CSV table of C-alpha atoms and ligand atoms in Angstrom, one decimal:
chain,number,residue,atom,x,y,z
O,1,UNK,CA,-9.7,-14.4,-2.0
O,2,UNK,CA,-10.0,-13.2,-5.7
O,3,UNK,CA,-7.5,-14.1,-7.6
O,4,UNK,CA,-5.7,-12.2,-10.4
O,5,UNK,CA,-7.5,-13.2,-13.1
O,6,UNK,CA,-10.7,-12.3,-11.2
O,7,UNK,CA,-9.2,-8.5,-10.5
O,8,UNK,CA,-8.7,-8.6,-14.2
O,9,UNK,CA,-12.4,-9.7,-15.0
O,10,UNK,CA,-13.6,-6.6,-13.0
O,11,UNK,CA,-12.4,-4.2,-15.8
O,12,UNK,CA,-13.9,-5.9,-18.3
O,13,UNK,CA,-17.2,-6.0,-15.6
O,14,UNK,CA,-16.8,-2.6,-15.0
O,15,UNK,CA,-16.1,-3.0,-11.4
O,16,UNK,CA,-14.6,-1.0,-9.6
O,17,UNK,CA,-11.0,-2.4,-7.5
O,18,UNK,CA,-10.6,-1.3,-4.0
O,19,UNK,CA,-7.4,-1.4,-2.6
O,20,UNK,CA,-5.9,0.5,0.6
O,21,UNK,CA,-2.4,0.0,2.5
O,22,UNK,CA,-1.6,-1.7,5.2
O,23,UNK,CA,1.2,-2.3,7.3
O,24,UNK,CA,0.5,-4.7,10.2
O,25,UNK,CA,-1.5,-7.5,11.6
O,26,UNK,CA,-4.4,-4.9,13.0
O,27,UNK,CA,-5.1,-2.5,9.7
O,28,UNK,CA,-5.2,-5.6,7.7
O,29,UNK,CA,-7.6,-7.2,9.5
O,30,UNK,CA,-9.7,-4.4,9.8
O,31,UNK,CA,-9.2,-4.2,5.8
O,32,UNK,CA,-10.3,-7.6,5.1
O,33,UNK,CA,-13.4,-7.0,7.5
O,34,UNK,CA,-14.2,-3.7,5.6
O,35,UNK,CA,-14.5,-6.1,2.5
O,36,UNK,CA,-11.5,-4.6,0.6
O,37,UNK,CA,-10.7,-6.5,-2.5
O,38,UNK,CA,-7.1,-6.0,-2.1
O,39,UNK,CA,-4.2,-4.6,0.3
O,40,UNK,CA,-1.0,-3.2,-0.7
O,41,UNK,CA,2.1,-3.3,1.7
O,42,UNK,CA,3.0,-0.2,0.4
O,43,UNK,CA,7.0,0.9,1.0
O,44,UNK,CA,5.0,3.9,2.2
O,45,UNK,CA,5.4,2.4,5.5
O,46,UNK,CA,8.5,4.2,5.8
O,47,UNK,CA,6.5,7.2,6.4
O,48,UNK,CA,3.6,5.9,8.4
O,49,UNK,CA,4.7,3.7,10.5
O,50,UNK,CA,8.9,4.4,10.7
O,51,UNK,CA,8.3,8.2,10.7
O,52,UNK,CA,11.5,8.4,7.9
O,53,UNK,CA,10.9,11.0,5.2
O,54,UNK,CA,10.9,9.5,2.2
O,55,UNK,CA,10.4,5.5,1.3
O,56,UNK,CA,14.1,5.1,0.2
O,57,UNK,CA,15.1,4.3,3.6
O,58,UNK,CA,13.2,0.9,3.8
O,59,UNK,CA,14.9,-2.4,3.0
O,60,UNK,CA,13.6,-5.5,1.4
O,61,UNK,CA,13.7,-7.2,5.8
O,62,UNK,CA,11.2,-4.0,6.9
O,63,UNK,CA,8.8,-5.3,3.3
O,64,UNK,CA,9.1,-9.1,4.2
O,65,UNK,CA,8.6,-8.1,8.1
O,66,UNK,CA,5.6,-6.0,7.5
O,67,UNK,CA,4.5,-8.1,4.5
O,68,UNK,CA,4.0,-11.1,6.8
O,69,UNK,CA,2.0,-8.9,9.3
O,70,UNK,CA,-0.5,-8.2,6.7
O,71,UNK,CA,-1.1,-12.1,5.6
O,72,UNK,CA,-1.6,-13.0,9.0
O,73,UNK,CA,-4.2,-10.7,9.4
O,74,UNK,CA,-5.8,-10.8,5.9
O,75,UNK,CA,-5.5,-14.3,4.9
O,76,UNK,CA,-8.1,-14.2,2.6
O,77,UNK,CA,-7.2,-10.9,0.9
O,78,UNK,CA,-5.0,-10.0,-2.4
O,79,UNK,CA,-2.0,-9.4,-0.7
O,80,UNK,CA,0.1,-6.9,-3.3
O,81,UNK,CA,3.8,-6.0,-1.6
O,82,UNK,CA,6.3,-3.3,-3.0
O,83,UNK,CA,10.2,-4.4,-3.7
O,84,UNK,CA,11.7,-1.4,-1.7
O,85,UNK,CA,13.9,0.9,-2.9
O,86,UNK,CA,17.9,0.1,-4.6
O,87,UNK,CA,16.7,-4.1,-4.5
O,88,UNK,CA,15.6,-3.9,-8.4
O,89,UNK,CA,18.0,-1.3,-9.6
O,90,UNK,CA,21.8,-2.7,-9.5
O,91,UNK,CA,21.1,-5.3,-12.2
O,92,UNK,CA,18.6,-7.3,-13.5
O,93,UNK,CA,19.4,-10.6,-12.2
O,94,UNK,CA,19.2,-8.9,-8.4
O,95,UNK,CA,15.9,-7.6,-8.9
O,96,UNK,CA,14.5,-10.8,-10.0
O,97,UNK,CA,16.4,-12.7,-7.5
O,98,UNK,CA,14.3,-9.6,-4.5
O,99,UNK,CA,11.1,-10.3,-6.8
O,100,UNK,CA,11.3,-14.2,-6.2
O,101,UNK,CA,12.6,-13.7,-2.4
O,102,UNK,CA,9.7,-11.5,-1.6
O,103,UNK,CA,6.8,-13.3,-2.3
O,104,UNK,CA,7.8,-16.4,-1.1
O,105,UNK,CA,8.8,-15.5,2.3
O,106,UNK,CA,5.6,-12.8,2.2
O,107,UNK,CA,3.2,-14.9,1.0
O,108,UNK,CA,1.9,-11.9,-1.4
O,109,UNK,CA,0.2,-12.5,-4.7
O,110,UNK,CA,1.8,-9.9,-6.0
O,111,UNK,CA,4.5,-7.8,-6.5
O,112,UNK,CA,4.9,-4.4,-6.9
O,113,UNK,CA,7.7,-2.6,-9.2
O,114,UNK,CA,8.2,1.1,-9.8
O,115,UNK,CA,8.9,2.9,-13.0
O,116,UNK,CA,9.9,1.6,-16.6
O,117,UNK,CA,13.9,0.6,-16.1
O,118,UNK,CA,12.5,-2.9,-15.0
O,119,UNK,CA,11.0,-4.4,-17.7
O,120,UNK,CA,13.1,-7.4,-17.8
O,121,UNK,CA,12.6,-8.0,-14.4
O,122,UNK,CA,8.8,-7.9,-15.6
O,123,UNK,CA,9.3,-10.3,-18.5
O,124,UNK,CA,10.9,-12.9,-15.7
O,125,UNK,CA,9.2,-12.2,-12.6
O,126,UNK,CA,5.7,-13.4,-14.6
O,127,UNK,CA,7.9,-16.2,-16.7
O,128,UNK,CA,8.8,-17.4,-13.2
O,129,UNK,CA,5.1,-17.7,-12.1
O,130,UNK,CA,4.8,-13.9,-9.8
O,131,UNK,CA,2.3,-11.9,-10.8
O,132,UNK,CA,3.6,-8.1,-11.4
O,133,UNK,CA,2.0,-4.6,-10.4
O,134,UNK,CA,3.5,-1.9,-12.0
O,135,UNK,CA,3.8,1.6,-10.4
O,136,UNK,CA,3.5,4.8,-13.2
O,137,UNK,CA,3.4,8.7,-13.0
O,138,UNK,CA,4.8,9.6,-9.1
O,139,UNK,CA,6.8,6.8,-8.1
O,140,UNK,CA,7.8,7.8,-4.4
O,141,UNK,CA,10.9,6.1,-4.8
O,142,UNK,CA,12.3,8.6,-7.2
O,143,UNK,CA,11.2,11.4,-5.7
O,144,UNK,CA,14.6,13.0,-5.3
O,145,UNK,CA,14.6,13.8,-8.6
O,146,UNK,CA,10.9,14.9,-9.4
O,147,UNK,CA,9.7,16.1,-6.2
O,148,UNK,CA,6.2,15.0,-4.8
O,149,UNK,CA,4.0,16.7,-7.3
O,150,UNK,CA,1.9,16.4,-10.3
O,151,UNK,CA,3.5,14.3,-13.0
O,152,UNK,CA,2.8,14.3,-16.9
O,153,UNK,CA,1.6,17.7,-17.4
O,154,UNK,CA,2.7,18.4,-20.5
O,155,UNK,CA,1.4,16.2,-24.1
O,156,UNK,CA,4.7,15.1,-24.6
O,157,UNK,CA,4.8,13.7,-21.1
O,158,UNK,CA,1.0,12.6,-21.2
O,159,UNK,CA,1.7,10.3,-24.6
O,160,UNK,CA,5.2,8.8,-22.9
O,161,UNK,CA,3.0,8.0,-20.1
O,162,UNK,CA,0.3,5.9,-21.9
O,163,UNK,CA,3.3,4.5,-24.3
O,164,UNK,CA,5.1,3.4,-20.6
O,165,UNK,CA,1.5,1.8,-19.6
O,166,UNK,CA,1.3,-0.2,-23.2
O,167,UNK,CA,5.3,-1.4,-22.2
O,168,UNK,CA,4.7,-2.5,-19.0
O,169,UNK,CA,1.0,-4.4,-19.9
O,170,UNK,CA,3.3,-5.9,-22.9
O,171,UNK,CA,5.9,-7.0,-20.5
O,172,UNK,CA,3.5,-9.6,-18.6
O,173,UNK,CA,2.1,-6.7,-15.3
O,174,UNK,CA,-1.0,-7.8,-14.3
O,175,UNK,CA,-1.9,-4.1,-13.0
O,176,UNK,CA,-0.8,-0.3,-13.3
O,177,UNK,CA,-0.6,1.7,-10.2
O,178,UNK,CA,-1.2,5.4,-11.8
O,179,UNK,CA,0.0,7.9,-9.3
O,180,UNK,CA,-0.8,11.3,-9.3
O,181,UNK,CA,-1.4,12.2,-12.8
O,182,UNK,CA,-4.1,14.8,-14.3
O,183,UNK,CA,-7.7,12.4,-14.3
O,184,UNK,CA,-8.3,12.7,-18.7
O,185,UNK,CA,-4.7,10.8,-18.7
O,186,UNK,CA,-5.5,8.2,-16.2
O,187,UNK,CA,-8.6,7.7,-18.6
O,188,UNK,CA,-6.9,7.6,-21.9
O,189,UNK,CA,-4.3,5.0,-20.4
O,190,UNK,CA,-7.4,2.9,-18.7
O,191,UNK,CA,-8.8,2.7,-22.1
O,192,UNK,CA,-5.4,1.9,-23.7
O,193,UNK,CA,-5.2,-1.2,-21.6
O,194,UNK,CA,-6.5,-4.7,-21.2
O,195,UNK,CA,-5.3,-5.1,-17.5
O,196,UNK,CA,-6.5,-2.6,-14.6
O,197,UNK,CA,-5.4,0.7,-13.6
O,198,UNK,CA,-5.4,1.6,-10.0
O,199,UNK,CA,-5.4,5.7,-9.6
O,200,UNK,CA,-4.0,7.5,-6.4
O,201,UNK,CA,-4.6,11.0,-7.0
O,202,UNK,CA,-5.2,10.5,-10.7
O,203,UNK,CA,-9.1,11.1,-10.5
O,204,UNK,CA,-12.4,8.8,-11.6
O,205,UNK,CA,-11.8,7.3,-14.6
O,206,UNK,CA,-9.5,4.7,-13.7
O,207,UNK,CA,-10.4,0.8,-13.1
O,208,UNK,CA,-9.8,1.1,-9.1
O,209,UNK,CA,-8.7,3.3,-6.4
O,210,UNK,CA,-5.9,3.0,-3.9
O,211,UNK,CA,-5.1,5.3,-0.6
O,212,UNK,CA,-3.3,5.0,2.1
O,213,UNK,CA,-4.9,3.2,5.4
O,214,UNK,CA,-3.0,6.4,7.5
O,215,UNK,CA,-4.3,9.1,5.2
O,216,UNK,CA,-8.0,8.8,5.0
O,217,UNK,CA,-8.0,7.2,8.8
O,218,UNK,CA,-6.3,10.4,10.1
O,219,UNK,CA,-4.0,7.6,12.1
O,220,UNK,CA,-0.3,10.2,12.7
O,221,UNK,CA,-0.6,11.8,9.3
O,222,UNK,CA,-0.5,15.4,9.7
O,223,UNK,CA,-0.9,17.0,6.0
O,224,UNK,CA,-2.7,15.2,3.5
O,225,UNK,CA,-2.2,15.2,-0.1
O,226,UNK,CA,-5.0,17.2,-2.1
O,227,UNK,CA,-6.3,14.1,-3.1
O,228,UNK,CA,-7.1,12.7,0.2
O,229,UNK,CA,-10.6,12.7,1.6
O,230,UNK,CA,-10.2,11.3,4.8
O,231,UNK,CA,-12.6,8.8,6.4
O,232,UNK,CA,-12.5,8.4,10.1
O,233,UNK,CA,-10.2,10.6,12.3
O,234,UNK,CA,-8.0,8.2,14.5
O,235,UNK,CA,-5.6,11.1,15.6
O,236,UNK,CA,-8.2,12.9,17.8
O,237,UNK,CA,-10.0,9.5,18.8
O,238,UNK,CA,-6.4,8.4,20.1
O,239,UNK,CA,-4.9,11.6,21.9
O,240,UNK,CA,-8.5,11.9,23.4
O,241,UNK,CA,-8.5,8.4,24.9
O,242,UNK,CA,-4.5,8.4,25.8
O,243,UNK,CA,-5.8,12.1,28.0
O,244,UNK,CA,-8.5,10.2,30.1
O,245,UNK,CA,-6.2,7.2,30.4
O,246,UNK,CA,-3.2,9.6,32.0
O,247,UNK,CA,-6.3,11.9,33.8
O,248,UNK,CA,-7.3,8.9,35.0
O,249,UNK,CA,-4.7,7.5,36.0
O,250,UNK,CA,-3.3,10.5,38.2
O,251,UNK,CA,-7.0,11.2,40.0
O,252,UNK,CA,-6.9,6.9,40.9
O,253,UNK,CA,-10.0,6.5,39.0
O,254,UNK,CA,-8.2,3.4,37.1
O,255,UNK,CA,-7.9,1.4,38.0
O,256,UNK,CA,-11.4,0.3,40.0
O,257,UNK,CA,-13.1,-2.6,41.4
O,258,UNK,CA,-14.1,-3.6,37.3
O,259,UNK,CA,-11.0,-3.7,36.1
O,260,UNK,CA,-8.7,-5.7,39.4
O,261,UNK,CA,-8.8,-9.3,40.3
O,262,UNK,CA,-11.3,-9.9,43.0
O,263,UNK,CA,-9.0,-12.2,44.5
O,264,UNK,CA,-7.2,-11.1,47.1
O,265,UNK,CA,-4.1,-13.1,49.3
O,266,UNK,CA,-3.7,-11.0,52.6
O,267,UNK,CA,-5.9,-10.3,55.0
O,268,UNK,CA,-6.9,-6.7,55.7
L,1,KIV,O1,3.8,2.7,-1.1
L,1,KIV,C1,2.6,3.0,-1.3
L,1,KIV,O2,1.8,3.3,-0.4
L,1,KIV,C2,2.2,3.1,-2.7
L,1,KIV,C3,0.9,3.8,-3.0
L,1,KIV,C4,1.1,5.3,-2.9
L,1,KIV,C5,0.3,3.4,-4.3
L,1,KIV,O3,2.9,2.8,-3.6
């Protein structure tokens, strides 16, 4: 498993991070096998696998459930988890009392915050020993108020963003999460920093990429984000099978002779 000083090392190696979500036992073991370097337990799950709308729906039991999936089937892997929505908002205290919660019952080796109203809960989670991933530009959970689009068009916007990066890498996060942002402003703020920025729909010229394991697997995503290539299409692969099962099923090809006990208790 690399460890976070390692993932740090890679920017200053010029390695590039891999990371992709996962949300059970089954994508995270296909994850590690793939070789990935890390796996996010994205809140995102609310979408992928609980079918709500939005990721404000999911509470900190559905992370720590899901969470715990994930290390049993990537024990090996950088596990990073995200503190769900409304458990770092109330009060500072709270939030660090969710950050602390989560990764011990998760077993994660990180923890990931969105925006720049918790840097306190920055400053204590690391002074408390938890390594912090910080979330910039989109932040799903806020989406309410800015919509799923583009953020940081404008200069103005463009320089609070890389003056947000400098506050949250000053705070004690270990990485940035940059979320769809135009690519020259994922660069400027991958330049600005010493830790690693991981771009989703920010473009090339950050220190590592993250995407959604449902996205690029075509696995019950319908519309994908513009900045989605997918890479496998489990959609069709899974309707096509679930067809010849039913087919099958009503013609009594299956089950046959291969797949019955050959033991049999009655006479004919
Ligand atoms: O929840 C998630 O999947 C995320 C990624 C979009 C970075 O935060």
């Amino acid at each position: 498993m690399k460890t976070t000083n390692e993932l740090i090392q890679m920017k200053q190696d010029d390695e590039k991070i891999t990371m992709v979500t996962a949300y059970d036992y089954p994508s995270a073991k296909q994850s590690a096998q793939a070789g990935l370097d890390t796996i996010l337990v994205g809140d995102s799950l609310g979408m992928t696998v609980l079918g709500y709308d939005s990721t404000v729906q999911v509470t900190m039991a559905d992370m720590e459930h899901h969470a715990r999936a994930v290390r049993r089937g990537a024990p090996d892997t950088y596990v990073v988890v995200d503190l769900p929505f409304g458990s770092y908002h109330v009060n500072d205290d709270e939030g660090l009392k969710n950050v602390l919660s989560l990764y011990q019952s998760s077993g994660a080796n990180a923890i990931k915050l969105e925006g720049i109203g918790c840097l306190e809960i920055i400053r204590r989670s690391v002074l408390a020993g938890v390594p912090i991933v910080a979330h910039l530009g989109l932040t799903p959970q806020s989406v309410g108020v800015t919509g799923f689009k583009m953020q940081a068009g404008s200069i103005e916007e463009a320089e609070r963003l890389i003056e947000d990066a400098k506050r949250v890498e000053e705070a004690g996060a270990c990485m940035v999460v940059l979320e769809a942002i135009p690519a020259d402003l994922a660069g400027k703020v991958t330049e600005s920093l010493t830790i690693p920025t991981i771009g989703i729909g920010a473009g090339a010229e950050t220190d590592g990429q993250v995407i959604v394991y449902h996205d690029i697997l075509q696995y019950g995503s319908d519309r994908l984000p513009k900045f989605v290539k997918p890479y496998g299409d489990f959609n069709s692969i899974g309707v096509s099978g679930l067809e010849e099962y039913v087919q099958e099923v009503k013609s009594s090809q299956f089950p046959d002779e291969s797949t019955t006990y050959k033991k049999r208790i009655f006479d004919k």
